[in-house]
Short mmCIF file of C-alpha atoms and ligand atoms in Angstrom, two decimals:
data_model
loop_
_atom_site.label_atom_id
_atom_site.label_comp_id
_atom_site.label_asym_id
_atom_site.label_seq_id
_atom_site.Cartn_x
_atom_site.Cartn_y
_atom_site.Cartn_z
CA UNK A 1 -185.93 71.83 -246.68
CA UNK A 2 -186.16 74.11 -244.04
CA UNK A 3 -183.14 76.84 -242.32
CA UNK A 4 -184.07 75.30 -239.42
CA UNK A 5 -182.29 72.06 -239.78
CA UNK A 6 -178.69 73.26 -239.98
CA UNK A 7 -179.20 74.91 -236.05
CA UNK A 8 -177.86 70.36 -234.84
CA UNK A 9 -175.07 71.68 -238.01
CA UNK A 10 -172.01 72.74 -237.76
CA UNK A 11 -170.49 74.54 -240.30
CA UNK A 12 -167.85 77.12 -240.53
CA UNK A 13 -168.02 80.21 -243.55
CA UNK A 14 -164.70 79.89 -245.30
CA UNK A 15 -165.16 83.56 -246.14
CA UNK A 16 -166.21 87.01 -243.72
CA UNK A 17 -164.34 90.28 -243.24
CA UNK A 18 -165.32 89.86 -239.80
CA UNK A 19 -163.33 92.93 -239.32
CA UNK A 20 -165.49 95.64 -241.04
CA UNK A 21 -166.10 98.29 -239.37
CA UNK A 22 -169.43 97.81 -240.73
CA UNK A 23 -169.95 95.35 -237.65
CA UNK A 24 -167.95 98.09 -235.07
CA UNK A 25 -171.63 98.64 -233.09
CA UNK A 26 -173.27 95.41 -232.97
CA UNK A 27 -170.45 92.63 -234.13
CA UNK A 28 -170.88 90.60 -230.54
CA UNK A 29 -173.81 90.12 -231.29
CA UNK A 30 -172.66 89.26 -234.83
CA UNK A 31 -171.23 86.89 -233.52
CA UNK A 32 -173.44 85.09 -230.78
CA UNK A 33 -176.29 85.06 -233.49
CA UNK A 34 -174.07 83.11 -236.01
CA UNK A 35 -172.42 80.67 -232.71
CA UNK A 36 -176.32 79.93 -232.55
CA UNK A 37 -177.61 79.17 -236.03
CA UNK A 38 -173.91 76.59 -235.81
CA UNK A 39 -171.41 78.49 -236.72
CA UNK A 40 -168.21 76.65 -235.78
CA UNK A 41 -165.84 79.16 -237.66
CA UNK A 42 -164.73 81.70 -239.62
CA UNK A 43 -161.74 82.49 -242.01
CA UNK A 44 -161.26 86.00 -242.06
CA UNK A 45 -159.71 87.20 -245.41
CA UNK A 46 -157.36 90.63 -245.35
CA UNK A 47 -157.45 93.96 -247.83
CA UNK A 48 -155.25 96.61 -246.54
CA UNK A 49 -151.96 95.99 -244.33
CA UNK A 50 -153.37 98.36 -242.06
CA UNK A 51 -156.45 95.73 -241.36
CA UNK A 52 -154.09 92.85 -240.76
CA UNK A 53 -153.07 93.50 -236.40
CA UNK A 54 -157.72 94.09 -236.48
CA UNK A 55 -157.63 90.43 -237.35
CA UNK A 56 -155.13 89.07 -235.65
CA UNK A 57 -157.03 91.09 -232.83
CA UNK A 58 -160.96 89.55 -233.67
CA UNK A 59 -158.78 86.37 -233.66
CA UNK A 60 -157.92 86.12 -229.72
CA UNK A 61 -161.56 87.38 -229.04
CA UNK A 62 -163.17 85.39 -231.12
CA UNK A 63 -162.58 80.96 -230.32
CA UNK A 64 -162.94 79.90 -234.49
CA UNK A 65 -162.66 83.30 -235.93
CA UNK A 66 -159.30 81.90 -238.26
CA UNK A 67 -157.19 85.13 -239.55
CA UNK A 68 -155.38 85.59 -243.14
CA UNK A 69 -152.99 88.14 -244.43
CA UNK A 70 -152.98 89.46 -248.30
CA UNK A 71 -153.52 92.75 -250.45
CA UNK A 72 -156.73 93.29 -251.98
CA UNK A 73 -156.72 93.57 -256.52
CA UNK A 74 -159.17 96.87 -255.76
CA UNK A 75 -157.31 98.33 -252.79
CA UNK A 76 -154.07 99.01 -255.04
CA UNK A 77 -153.93 102.26 -253.89
CA UNK A 78 -153.66 101.35 -250.68
CA UNK A 79 -150.56 98.69 -250.85
CA UNK A 80 -146.70 99.05 -251.04
CA UNK A 81 -144.30 96.69 -251.99
CA UNK A 82 -143.08 96.64 -248.25
CA UNK A 83 -146.82 96.29 -247.08
CA UNK A 84 -145.28 92.24 -249.19
CA UNK A 85 -142.85 92.26 -246.06
CA UNK A 86 -144.89 93.16 -243.19
CA UNK A 87 -146.65 89.43 -244.99
CA UNK A 88 -144.74 87.85 -244.58
CA UNK A 89 -144.29 88.97 -241.40
CA UNK A 90 -147.74 87.93 -239.81
CA UNK A 91 -148.14 84.60 -241.86
CA UNK A 92 -147.17 82.62 -238.92
CA UNK A 93 -150.85 83.19 -237.74
CA UNK A 94 -152.72 83.21 -240.83
CA UNK A 95 -154.70 80.29 -242.34
CA UNK A 96 -153.77 81.62 -245.36
CA UNK A 97 -153.31 84.29 -247.17
CA UNK A 98 -155.36 86.99 -248.94
CA UNK A 99 -157.63 87.69 -250.23
CA UNK A 100 -155.26 88.94 -253.26
CA UNK A 101 -156.12 88.47 -256.64
CA UNK A 102 -157.19 90.49 -260.32
CA UNK A 103 -160.27 92.69 -260.46
CA UNK A 104 -161.08 93.93 -263.99
CA UNK A 105 -164.55 95.53 -263.27
CA UNK A 106 -165.03 99.06 -263.83
CA UNK A 107 -164.20 100.46 -260.32
CA UNK A 108 -160.90 98.78 -261.17
CA UNK A 109 -156.97 100.13 -260.19
CA UNK A 110 -154.45 99.78 -261.84
CA UNK A 111 -154.06 96.37 -263.71
CA UNK A 112 -150.16 96.82 -263.58
CA UNK A 113 -149.98 96.65 -259.86
CA UNK A 114 -152.87 94.06 -259.04
CA UNK A 115 -151.01 92.19 -261.42
CA UNK A 116 -147.13 92.73 -259.27
CA UNK A 117 -149.17 92.33 -256.29
CA UNK A 118 -150.63 89.13 -256.65
CA UNK A 119 -147.43 88.03 -258.15
CA UNK A 120 -145.96 88.62 -255.46
CA UNK A 121 -148.20 87.00 -253.06
CA UNK A 122 -147.66 83.91 -255.37
CA UNK A 123 -144.56 83.39 -254.58
CA UNK A 124 -145.15 84.32 -251.25
CA UNK A 125 -147.91 81.07 -251.49
CA UNK A 126 -144.42 79.11 -253.11
CA UNK A 127 -141.72 79.61 -250.10
CA UNK A 128 -144.60 79.67 -246.94
CA UNK A 129 -146.34 76.61 -247.98
CA UNK A 130 -149.51 78.24 -247.51
CA UNK A 131 -153.20 78.39 -249.30
CA UNK A 132 -154.63 81.31 -250.72
CA UNK A 133 -158.07 83.18 -250.96
CA UNK A 134 -158.44 84.63 -254.61
CA UNK A 135 -160.94 87.12 -255.61
CA UNK A 136 -161.75 86.88 -259.52
CA UNK A 137 -164.35 89.58 -260.35
CA UNK A 138 -164.30 89.77 -264.67
CA UNK A 139 -160.72 88.17 -265.27
CA UNK A 140 -160.59 84.56 -264.27
CA UNK A 141 -158.99 83.63 -267.63
CA UNK A 142 -155.95 86.74 -266.90
CA UNK A 143 -155.88 84.52 -263.77
CA UNK A 144 -155.80 81.31 -264.49
CA UNK A 145 -152.61 82.77 -266.26
CA UNK A 146 -151.27 83.93 -264.08
CA UNK A 147 -151.81 80.48 -261.65
CA UNK A 148 -150.99 78.70 -264.51
CA UNK A 149 -146.94 80.13 -264.38
CA UNK A 150 -147.00 80.07 -260.51
CA UNK A 151 -147.61 76.28 -261.03
CA UNK A 152 -147.79 75.97 -256.66
CA UNK A 153 -148.16 72.40 -255.79
CA UNK A 154 -149.76 72.43 -252.24
CA UNK A 155 -150.67 68.71 -251.47
CA UNK A 156 -154.22 69.32 -249.43
CA UNK A 157 -155.07 72.15 -251.74
CA UNK A 158 -153.01 75.49 -253.52
CA UNK A 159 -156.61 77.76 -252.29
CA UNK A 160 -159.49 78.46 -253.72
CA UNK A 161 -161.47 81.06 -255.77
CA UNK A 162 -163.76 83.20 -253.85
CA UNK A 163 -167.27 83.78 -255.41
CA UNK A 164 -166.69 81.78 -258.61
CA UNK A 165 -167.88 83.72 -261.08
CA UNK A 166 -166.99 82.13 -263.71
CA UNK A 167 -167.74 79.83 -266.85
CA UNK A 168 -167.42 75.62 -265.79
CA UNK A 169 -165.51 74.48 -268.20
CA UNK A 170 -163.11 77.35 -266.23
CA UNK A 171 -164.34 75.86 -262.79
CA UNK A 172 -162.64 72.21 -264.15
CA UNK A 173 -159.43 74.17 -264.56
CA UNK A 174 -158.91 75.56 -261.29
CA UNK A 175 -160.00 72.55 -260.29
CA UNK A 176 -157.61 70.37 -261.90
CA UNK A 177 -154.78 72.84 -260.53
CA UNK A 178 -155.91 71.05 -257.01
CA UNK A 179 -157.84 75.07 -256.41
CA UNK A 180 -161.54 74.92 -254.57
CA UNK A 181 -164.25 76.74 -256.36
CA UNK A 182 -166.39 79.07 -253.41
CA UNK A 183 -170.11 80.64 -253.83
CA UNK A 184 -171.72 82.82 -251.16
CA UNK A 185 -175.58 85.58 -251.22
CA UNK A 186 -175.37 85.28 -255.57
CA UNK A 187 -176.63 81.70 -255.61
CA UNK A 188 -179.41 81.65 -253.05
CA UNK A 189 -181.92 84.29 -256.41
CA UNK A 190 -183.55 81.78 -258.11
CA UNK A 191 -182.52 84.15 -260.75
CA UNK A 192 -178.91 83.25 -260.72
CA UNK A 193 -179.37 80.48 -263.00
CA UNK A 194 -175.26 80.46 -264.51
CA UNK A 195 -174.48 80.27 -260.59
CA UNK A 196 -176.91 77.40 -260.09
CA UNK A 197 -175.75 75.91 -262.98
CA UNK A 198 -172.00 76.06 -261.78
CA UNK A 199 -173.33 75.07 -258.67
CA UNK A 200 -175.60 72.07 -259.66
CA UNK A 201 -172.94 70.64 -262.60
CA UNK A 202 -169.53 70.79 -259.82
CA UNK A 203 -168.55 68.07 -257.78
CA UNK A 204 -168.65 68.76 -253.95
CA UNK A 205 -165.64 67.49 -253.27
CA UNK A 206 -164.76 70.89 -255.12
CA UNK A 207 -166.63 73.10 -253.65
CA UNK A 208 -167.37 75.35 -250.75
CA UNK A 209 -169.77 78.37 -249.56
CA UNK A 210 -168.75 80.47 -247.52
CA UNK A 211 -171.45 84.09 -246.60
CA UNK A 212 -168.38 87.74 -247.78
CA UNK A 213 -170.38 89.51 -245.19
CA UNK A 214 -171.29 92.38 -245.06
CA UNK A 215 -170.84 91.81 -248.46
CA UNK A 216 -173.41 89.83 -251.00
CA UNK A 217 -176.53 88.96 -248.78
CA UNK A 218 -178.40 86.73 -249.73
CA UNK A 219 -181.83 86.61 -251.61
CA UNK A 220 -183.66 87.27 -247.98
CA UNK A 221 -181.80 90.03 -247.27
CA UNK A 222 -180.77 91.34 -250.49
CA UNK A 223 -180.43 95.36 -249.63
CA UNK A 224 -179.30 94.34 -245.90
CA UNK A 225 -176.04 94.31 -244.28
CA UNK A 226 -175.18 90.93 -244.92
CA UNK A 227 -173.95 88.11 -241.45
CA UNK A 228 -172.18 84.75 -241.19
CA UNK A 229 -175.54 82.85 -239.63
CA UNK A 230 -177.34 83.42 -243.00
CA UNK A 231 -174.19 81.02 -244.38
CA UNK A 232 -177.76 78.04 -243.42
CA UNK A 233 -178.96 80.15 -246.43
CA UNK A 234 -176.35 79.77 -248.83
CA UNK A 235 -176.04 76.11 -247.69
CA UNK A 236 -179.60 75.36 -247.72
CA UNK A 237 -180.16 76.87 -251.91
CA UNK A 238 -176.63 73.87 -252.35
CA UNK A 239 -178.35 71.83 -251.25
CA UNK A 240 -181.09 71.83 -253.05
CA UNK A 241 -179.05 72.45 -256.58
CA UNK A 242 -177.32 69.41 -255.51
CA UNK A 243 -180.48 67.51 -254.60
CA UNK A 244 -178.29 66.37 -251.00
CA UNK A 245 -179.19 66.76 -247.95
CA UNK A 246 -178.41 69.86 -246.03
CA UNK A 247 -176.16 68.11 -243.96
CA UNK A 248 -174.13 66.53 -246.85
CA UNK A 249 -174.08 69.67 -248.85
CA UNK A 250 -171.72 71.02 -244.61
CA UNK A 251 -170.24 68.23 -244.32
CA UNK A 252 -168.53 67.78 -247.78
CA UNK A 253 -167.60 72.89 -247.75
CA UNK A 254 -166.17 72.12 -243.65
CA UNK A 255 -164.34 68.97 -244.84
CA UNK A 256 -162.78 70.89 -247.60
CA UNK A 257 -161.91 74.09 -245.43
CA UNK A 258 -160.43 72.67 -243.08
CA UNK A 259 -157.87 70.15 -245.18
CA UNK A 260 -157.55 73.78 -247.11
CA UNK A 261 -156.74 75.49 -244.13
CA UNK A 262 -155.56 73.42 -241.89
CA UNK A 263 -157.83 73.67 -239.32
CA UNK A 264 -158.47 72.00 -236.38
CA UNK A 265 -161.27 68.51 -237.30
CA UNK A 266 -161.80 69.93 -233.29
CA UNK A 267 -164.07 72.71 -234.17
CA UNK A 268 -167.23 70.20 -235.97
CA UNK A 269 -167.05 68.18 -232.38
CA UNK A 270 -168.95 69.59 -229.66
CA UNK A 271 -172.94 71.13 -229.19
ZN1 LIG B 301 -163.73 89.00 -249.64
#
């Protein structure tokens, strides 16, 4: 299966940091090349409060860019409780709350702070009925516990665990709580057995695909700045693993994203 097959398909990059400063020098051409490769929409998660305005602005400038607002667990040193108010006030223009969650990697910030901000965003999701974009690095079990306690019940899905790296059993527990599971560039690495096994085993109805650009480049771009157009390679790998067609995988991911984030279906129409 070649990546070229995707050129005529439409695909949503469900997690891309399009506001990242690393895109400042050539954002317009990054956008154009993604569009020409079939990327019809990008969901852009926020990390800290001071980025909210930039993301909102990008959404007015670039058709198909959908903003979110959230306070990322890796940046607790930047967050203030007042930022939760800004977040609440920004939400009417956002398709989700995120990126939020917990991070227990080496670079972790204070876990108590992380739990405070994640808990507050879960509450906000409940009152505003918005889906969550969740980061759960080395912390899937802790995240699961908080999601269980929060007991959200949004009909079209409570959110997505992005760049999932937990176990199959944990993925199923998340799906049972009405969360989607998302995968990106790491599944394109032939040696990523555990991740690739997850994609093989999980149902397409529960999965979405993303780039997380400019981070997490795929195997063919390792060491480089990741770009939204390379979502095609993530989809191609997923199709191989699912022994499915690129079109089937792309449309399943699109369908899940449209329903979860309440995006316009018209995104998938036209050339
Ligand atoms: Zn991210």
